[in-house]
Amino acid sequence: DPRFQLVDGFNLQISNVMPQDAGDYVCQIGDGDNRDQIHTVEILVPPSIRTSPANGQLTARKGGTITLECKPSGNPVPTIIWTRKDNSLPTGEKSIEGFTITLDKVDRHQAGVYQCTASNGVGDPVTVDMQLDVLYPPEIEVERSWVHSGEGYEAQLVCIVHGEPAPNMIWYQDSFLLDPTERRTMETRANKHTLTIRNVQSSDFGNYSCVADNSLGRAKKYMELSGKPSPAEFRSAPFSRAKDSYNLTWLVESYPPLEEVRLLFRKVMMNDTHQNHGKWHDVMLQPTNGETFSHLMSYNIRGLEPASVYEAIVQAKNRYGWNEVTDAYQFYTRGPGQEIYDYPSEPNMEDMELIASANHSLRTEAVTSLITLLLILVLL
């Protein structure tokens, strides 16, 4: 081998050193005793990586198990560190050590670029990317399952669709396939699919669905476009400034004028094991309609018991009907000798133990008006 040369008769010189040159070299002294001198040569080799598969492209089916492997070489034997590009590893860790990483029950959230980095202190570390694609049937999320609009206005229904291979997406109103028209457009940006209806007509109200399919399956999600009032959104703080009254404030959106507003409230008596609910008090209110479709209303409930818990429900009606009922809203009256600012921001079990169990009759007085947000802040 021309790379090996004797220099000055006694020295062995190796040029263009290779890893296979490592090992023991014996120098024999011919002085009659045939003495040997052994030289051990270790070759330091920078790290390198072979991936499995070689192209670094892996594909897995949803729910399956897959192993990513990096085979390092070098001397000393390199250490392998796994990371994930622009994300944490599925375990939640930023990095882990080992030649392989195994993913169980894979889903779309585990797809992406995984990186293995080899280092052994010789030369610079080496990093290789591995692309994991996860095949799965379509998955749909709706931005809002209930969309509020009015005649002459615009409405948008949005579906977020994921799937691999990329799904096809179509829109339905009830059982009728929708096509683009002058008033109706369908737009797709990445995974976001938007159905826009301009100059909404009464015939546009109803149930809609977005349907996505690929070679692995099909998915469907439903939405409703409605002209009914929106569910009431309560704006008042849960703790009253008074011992025997509470000012309940809520917001309802309705494009047509409101025709009726209904308020139901009752006392909630609680102990360590269960809740006892009092009788519902039903109050019908005549709304005052303004120029906007946002209706901010308040109702002053009087004759309440101190240190008590109550709950309320608000419904509103326009020419399309009554809105959907939201979860009951709980509020609290102040106890005797308790300062306004003694209340925490949220109730806890100590508050619940203060509830009086006596059952007194309630008298109510309705005061209905549209008020400004500034006035609400003053009242709170």
XYZ file of C-alpha atoms in Angstrom:
380
model
C 0.000 0.000 0.000
C 1.700 3.241 -1.111
C 0.191 5.056 1.868
C 2.569 3.174 4.163
C 6.230 4.256 4.061
C 9.319 3.697 6.209
C 10.954 6.960 7.123
C 14.583 7.082 8.259
C 14.562 3.303 8.239
C 12.816 2.914 11.588
C 9.613 4.980 11.451
C 6.353 3.900 9.780
C 4.440 6.775 8.219
C 0.786 6.359 7.182
C -0.631 8.915 4.751
C -4.320 9.642 4.122
C -5.334 7.808 7.286
C -8.534 5.738 7.103
C -10.646 4.222 9.890
C -9.530 0.736 8.916
C -5.929 1.741 9.662
C -6.691 1.523 13.370
C -5.177 -1.384 15.253
C -1.901 -2.767 16.634
C 1.352 -2.311 14.738
C 4.334 -4.515 15.669
C 7.926 -3.388 15.376
C 10.372 -6.322 15.626
C 13.935 -5.702 16.704
C 16.326 -8.160 15.050
C 19.023 -8.377 17.734
C 18.910 -12.131 18.217
C 16.252 -11.921 20.936
C 13.504 -11.103 18.383
C 11.937 -8.574 20.718
C 8.617 -7.026 19.623
C 7.369 -3.527 20.322
C 3.626 -2.946 19.824
C 2.106 0.409 18.854
C -1.677 0.803 19.074
C -3.200 3.303 16.661
C -6.706 4.743 17.281
C -8.308 6.775 14.506
C -10.652 9.599 15.550
C -13.490 9.850 13.040
C -16.066 12.691 12.885
C -19.703 11.588 13.195
C -21.866 10.583 10.261
C -25.450 9.281 10.075
C -27.360 6.779 7.983
C -31.143 6.946 8.277
C -33.605 4.108 7.906
C -35.075 4.431 5.324
C -32.215 6.074 3.480
C -34.329 8.905 2.005
C -35.614 9.930 5.442
C -39.268 9.777 4.333
C -41.634 7.764 6.538
C -45.378 7.192 6.316
C -47.673 5.806 9.014
C -51.404 5.160 9.314
C -53.349 6.801 12.118
C -53.363 4.568 15.190
C -50.279 2.635 14.105
C -46.775 2.363 15.526
C -43.638 3.558 13.769
C -39.947 3.630 14.680
C -37.542 6.291 13.445
C -33.911 5.174 13.381
C -30.589 6.938 12.924
C -27.483 4.745 12.544
C -24.385 6.715 13.554
C -20.779 5.983 12.738
C -17.597 7.607 13.983
C -14.958 7.179 16.635
C -15.687 7.545 19.469
C -19.203 6.170 18.887
C -21.430 9.248 18.511
C -24.288 10.167 20.804
C -27.671 10.638 19.059
C -30.069 13.367 20.209
C -33.624 13.535 18.771
C -35.523 16.793 18.400
C -38.528 17.935 16.401
C -38.414 20.889 14.060
C -40.537 23.803 15.271
C -42.237 21.634 17.890
C -41.807 19.470 20.963
C -41.527 15.710 20.732
C -44.779 13.754 21.220
C -43.631 12.972 24.767
C -43.656 16.703 25.505
C -39.877 16.809 25.836
C -37.653 19.061 23.775
C -35.114 16.300 23.129
C -34.322 12.673 23.949
C -31.229 10.499 23.523
C -31.035 7.194 21.655
C -30.539 5.618 18.248
C -34.303 5.122 17.746
C -37.557 6.819 18.670
C -40.832 4.859 18.631
C -44.236 6.523 18.273
C -47.366 4.605 19.312
C -50.944 5.302 18.223
C -49.806 8.035 15.865
C -52.159 10.789 14.753
C -51.886 13.961 12.702
C -50.407 15.891 15.603
C -47.277 13.716 15.466
C -46.580 14.352 11.785
C -43.671 16.634 10.915
C -39.904 16.807 10.679
C -37.858 14.902 13.251
C -34.143 15.639 13.530
C -31.386 13.373 14.822
C -28.056 14.965 15.696
C -24.863 12.926 16.096
C -21.860 14.231 18.035
C -18.701 12.646 19.447
C -16.387 15.573 20.112
C -14.533 15.120 16.810
C -15.407 17.769 14.286
C -18.852 19.377 14.158
C -22.117 17.613 15.060
C -24.146 16.286 12.119
C -27.943 16.655 11.841
C -30.274 14.723 9.540
C -33.993 15.443 8.954
C -36.629 12.716 8.811
C -40.105 13.565 7.485
C -43.020 11.670 9.041
C -46.347 11.782 7.203
C -49.440 10.393 8.927
C -52.305 9.116 6.776
C -55.746 9.559 8.331
C -59.391 10.097 7.342
C -60.835 13.631 7.378
C -61.335 15.439 10.673
C -63.567 18.531 10.805
C -63.897 21.320 13.336
C -66.522 24.041 12.938
C -65.640 27.586 13.894
C -69.197 28.131 15.191
C -71.990 25.568 15.214
C -74.602 28.351 15.481
C -74.246 31.389 13.216
C -76.404 34.475 13.720
C -77.390 36.818 10.888
C -80.273 38.842 9.512
C -81.982 39.430 6.191
C -79.918 41.725 4.003
C -76.743 41.075 5.969
C -73.779 38.751 5.364
C -73.081 35.400 7.005
C -69.992 33.195 7.078
C -69.881 29.513 7.941
C -66.399 28.066 8.526
C -65.123 24.481 8.643
C -61.515 23.605 9.536
C -60.664 20.364 7.708
C -57.645 18.109 8.253
C -56.821 14.880 6.449
C -54.066 13.035 4.604
C -54.366 12.564 1.667
C -55.860 16.051 1.354
C -59.676 15.731 1.485
C -62.226 17.075 -0.960
C -64.770 19.396 0.684
C -68.398 20.150 -0.308
C -71.205 22.175 1.288
C -74.871 21.265 1.798
C -77.942 23.163 2.926
C -80.120 20.462 4.425
C -79.781 17.732 1.749
C -79.101 20.061 -1.193
C -75.585 20.316 -2.616
C -74.513 23.964 -2.804
C -72.818 25.555 -5.793
C -71.385 29.078 -6.043
C -73.859 31.818 -7.019
C -73.833 35.607 -7.131
C -74.722 35.692 -3.429
C -72.876 32.560 -2.349
C -69.118 31.943 -2.517
C -66.887 29.127 -1.267
C -63.276 29.862 -0.394
C -60.441 27.591 0.740
C -57.265 28.791 2.440
C -55.071 25.962 3.675
C -57.331 23.942 6.005
C -59.962 26.663 6.390
C -63.091 26.373 4.224
C -65.488 29.332 4.278
C -69.027 29.551 2.903
C -70.028 33.215 2.549
C -73.652 34.224 1.948
C -74.263 37.847 0.997
C -77.592 39.651 1.263
C -79.056 36.869 3.395
C -82.662 35.921 2.606
C -85.137 34.095 4.845
C -84.692 31.002 2.658
C -81.008 30.933 3.645
C -81.804 30.217 7.287
C -81.561 26.572 8.266
C -79.121 23.718 8.704
C -75.840 23.473 6.798
C -73.188 20.791 6.681
C -69.648 20.519 5.382
C -68.604 17.093 4.115
C -64.976 16.064 3.585
C -63.722 12.790 2.146
C -60.475 11.153 1.077
C -59.391 7.593 0.313
C -59.451 6.706 4.021
C -62.893 7.923 5.005
C -65.483 10.660 5.258
C -66.520 13.223 7.875
C -69.465 15.591 8.256
C -70.215 18.487 10.606
C -73.431 20.475 11.002
C -74.067 24.183 11.541
C -77.167 26.321 11.794
C -77.651 29.742 10.213
C -80.362 31.444 12.228
C -82.246 34.704 12.396
C -83.321 34.057 15.988
C -81.739 36.153 18.749
C -78.359 35.036 20.026
C -78.150 33.316 23.424
C -77.952 35.814 26.271
C -74.461 36.809 27.373
C -74.430 37.913 31.010
C -72.344 41.007 31.691
C -72.911 41.737 35.387
C -70.482 40.636 38.089
C -71.648 37.593 40.087
C -71.558 39.350 43.483
C -74.175 41.919 44.426
C -73.379 45.212 46.135
C -76.591 44.851 48.126
C -77.946 42.331 50.625
C -81.459 42.062 49.206
C -81.217 43.002 45.521
C -79.175 42.301 42.420
C -78.875 44.143 39.111
C -78.690 41.542 36.329
C -77.241 42.746 33.019
C -77.079 40.827 29.760
C -76.483 41.281 26.040
C -78.582 39.756 23.251
C -77.988 40.221 19.534
C -80.924 40.282 17.123
C -81.173 41.788 13.658
C -85.000 42.028 13.665
C -86.524 43.944 16.603
C -86.970 42.000 19.814
C -90.591 41.246 20.624
C -90.332 39.712 24.085
C -87.749 39.000 26.748
C -88.318 36.419 29.455
C -86.375 36.220 32.706
C -86.513 33.273 35.090
C -84.678 33.236 38.409
C -84.726 31.162 41.576
C -82.865 30.637 44.807
C -80.357 27.797 45.092
C -80.026 26.270 48.556
C -76.882 24.209 49.003
C -75.362 21.968 51.645
C -72.404 19.609 51.764
C -74.047 16.887 49.682
C -76.543 18.373 47.245
C -78.388 21.414 45.943
C -82.049 22.264 46.511
C -83.627 24.584 44.011
C -86.401 26.980 44.844
C -89.382 27.910 42.704
C -88.741 29.686 39.417
C -89.920 33.296 39.238
C -91.014 34.116 35.695
C -90.920 37.739 34.513
C -91.923 38.849 31.013
C -90.217 42.060 29.879
C -91.062 44.412 27.050
C -87.781 45.282 25.288
C -86.822 48.689 23.980
C -85.288 48.376 20.506
C -82.551 50.737 19.398
C -80.774 51.339 16.116
C -78.246 48.513 16.521
C -78.726 44.759 16.652
C -76.941 44.540 20.031
C -79.448 44.825 22.872
C -77.932 45.539 26.278
C -80.532 45.153 29.017
C -80.703 45.144 32.797
C -83.214 43.916 35.355
C -83.210 44.856 39.021
C -84.301 41.962 41.249
C -85.412 43.040 44.726
C -86.601 41.279 47.853
C -83.744 38.768 47.816
C -82.299 37.119 50.908
C -78.834 38.088 52.198
C -75.899 35.709 51.817
C -77.737 33.634 49.248
C -77.136 32.085 45.864
C -79.521 32.577 42.946
C -79.526 31.522 39.324
C -81.106 33.155 36.287
C -82.018 32.296 32.705
C -82.835 34.835 29.980
C -84.671 34.157 26.724
C -85.400 36.587 23.894
C -87.841 36.397 20.985
C -87.985 38.052 17.569
C -90.119 37.240 14.520
C -88.096 34.081 13.891
C -88.778 32.687 17.370
C -87.161 32.231 20.774
C -83.412 31.899 21.147
C -81.636 28.914 22.659
C -81.388 28.796 26.449
C -77.879 29.023 27.857
C -76.711 27.540 31.145
C -78.180 29.193 34.219
C -76.142 32.144 35.489
C -75.424 32.164 39.239
C -75.186 35.309 41.345
C -74.723 36.016 45.054
C -76.149 38.498 47.539
C -74.056 40.103 50.264
C -74.232 38.752 53.812
C -74.969 40.825 56.959
C -71.895 42.766 58.037
C -69.950 41.696 54.984
C -68.203 44.443 53.081
C -68.682 44.692 49.324
C -65.017 44.096 48.650
C -64.804 41.057 50.951
C -65.992 38.846 48.111
C -63.389 36.887 46.133
C -63.407 37.052 42.360
C -64.821 33.513 42.186
C -66.952 31.523 44.663
C -65.466 28.737 46.767
C -66.895 26.155 49.140
C -66.578 28.538 52.127
C -68.965 30.882 50.357
C -71.429 28.045 49.852
C -71.546 27.305 53.599
C -72.808 30.841 54.285
C -76.067 30.252 52.422
C -79.170 30.733 54.522
C -81.710 27.916 54.436
C -84.761 29.986 55.335
C -87.283 30.313 52.545
C -88.863 33.755 52.284
C -91.172 35.066 49.614
C -89.660 37.167 46.869
C -91.018 40.350 45.472
C -89.641 41.593 42.190
C -89.546 44.864 40.386
C -88.594 44.992 36.716
C -86.692 47.910 35.333
C -85.928 47.340 31.660
C -83.760 49.674 29.626
C -80.919 49.909 27.172
C -77.857 51.209 29.035
C -74.313 51.942 28.060
C -71.240 49.893 28.920
C -69.926 52.837 30.934
C -72.965 52.701 33.202
C -72.387 48.975 33.746
C -68.853 49.647 34.941
C -70.168 52.254 37.380
C -72.780 49.829 38.727
C -70.154 47.108 39.175
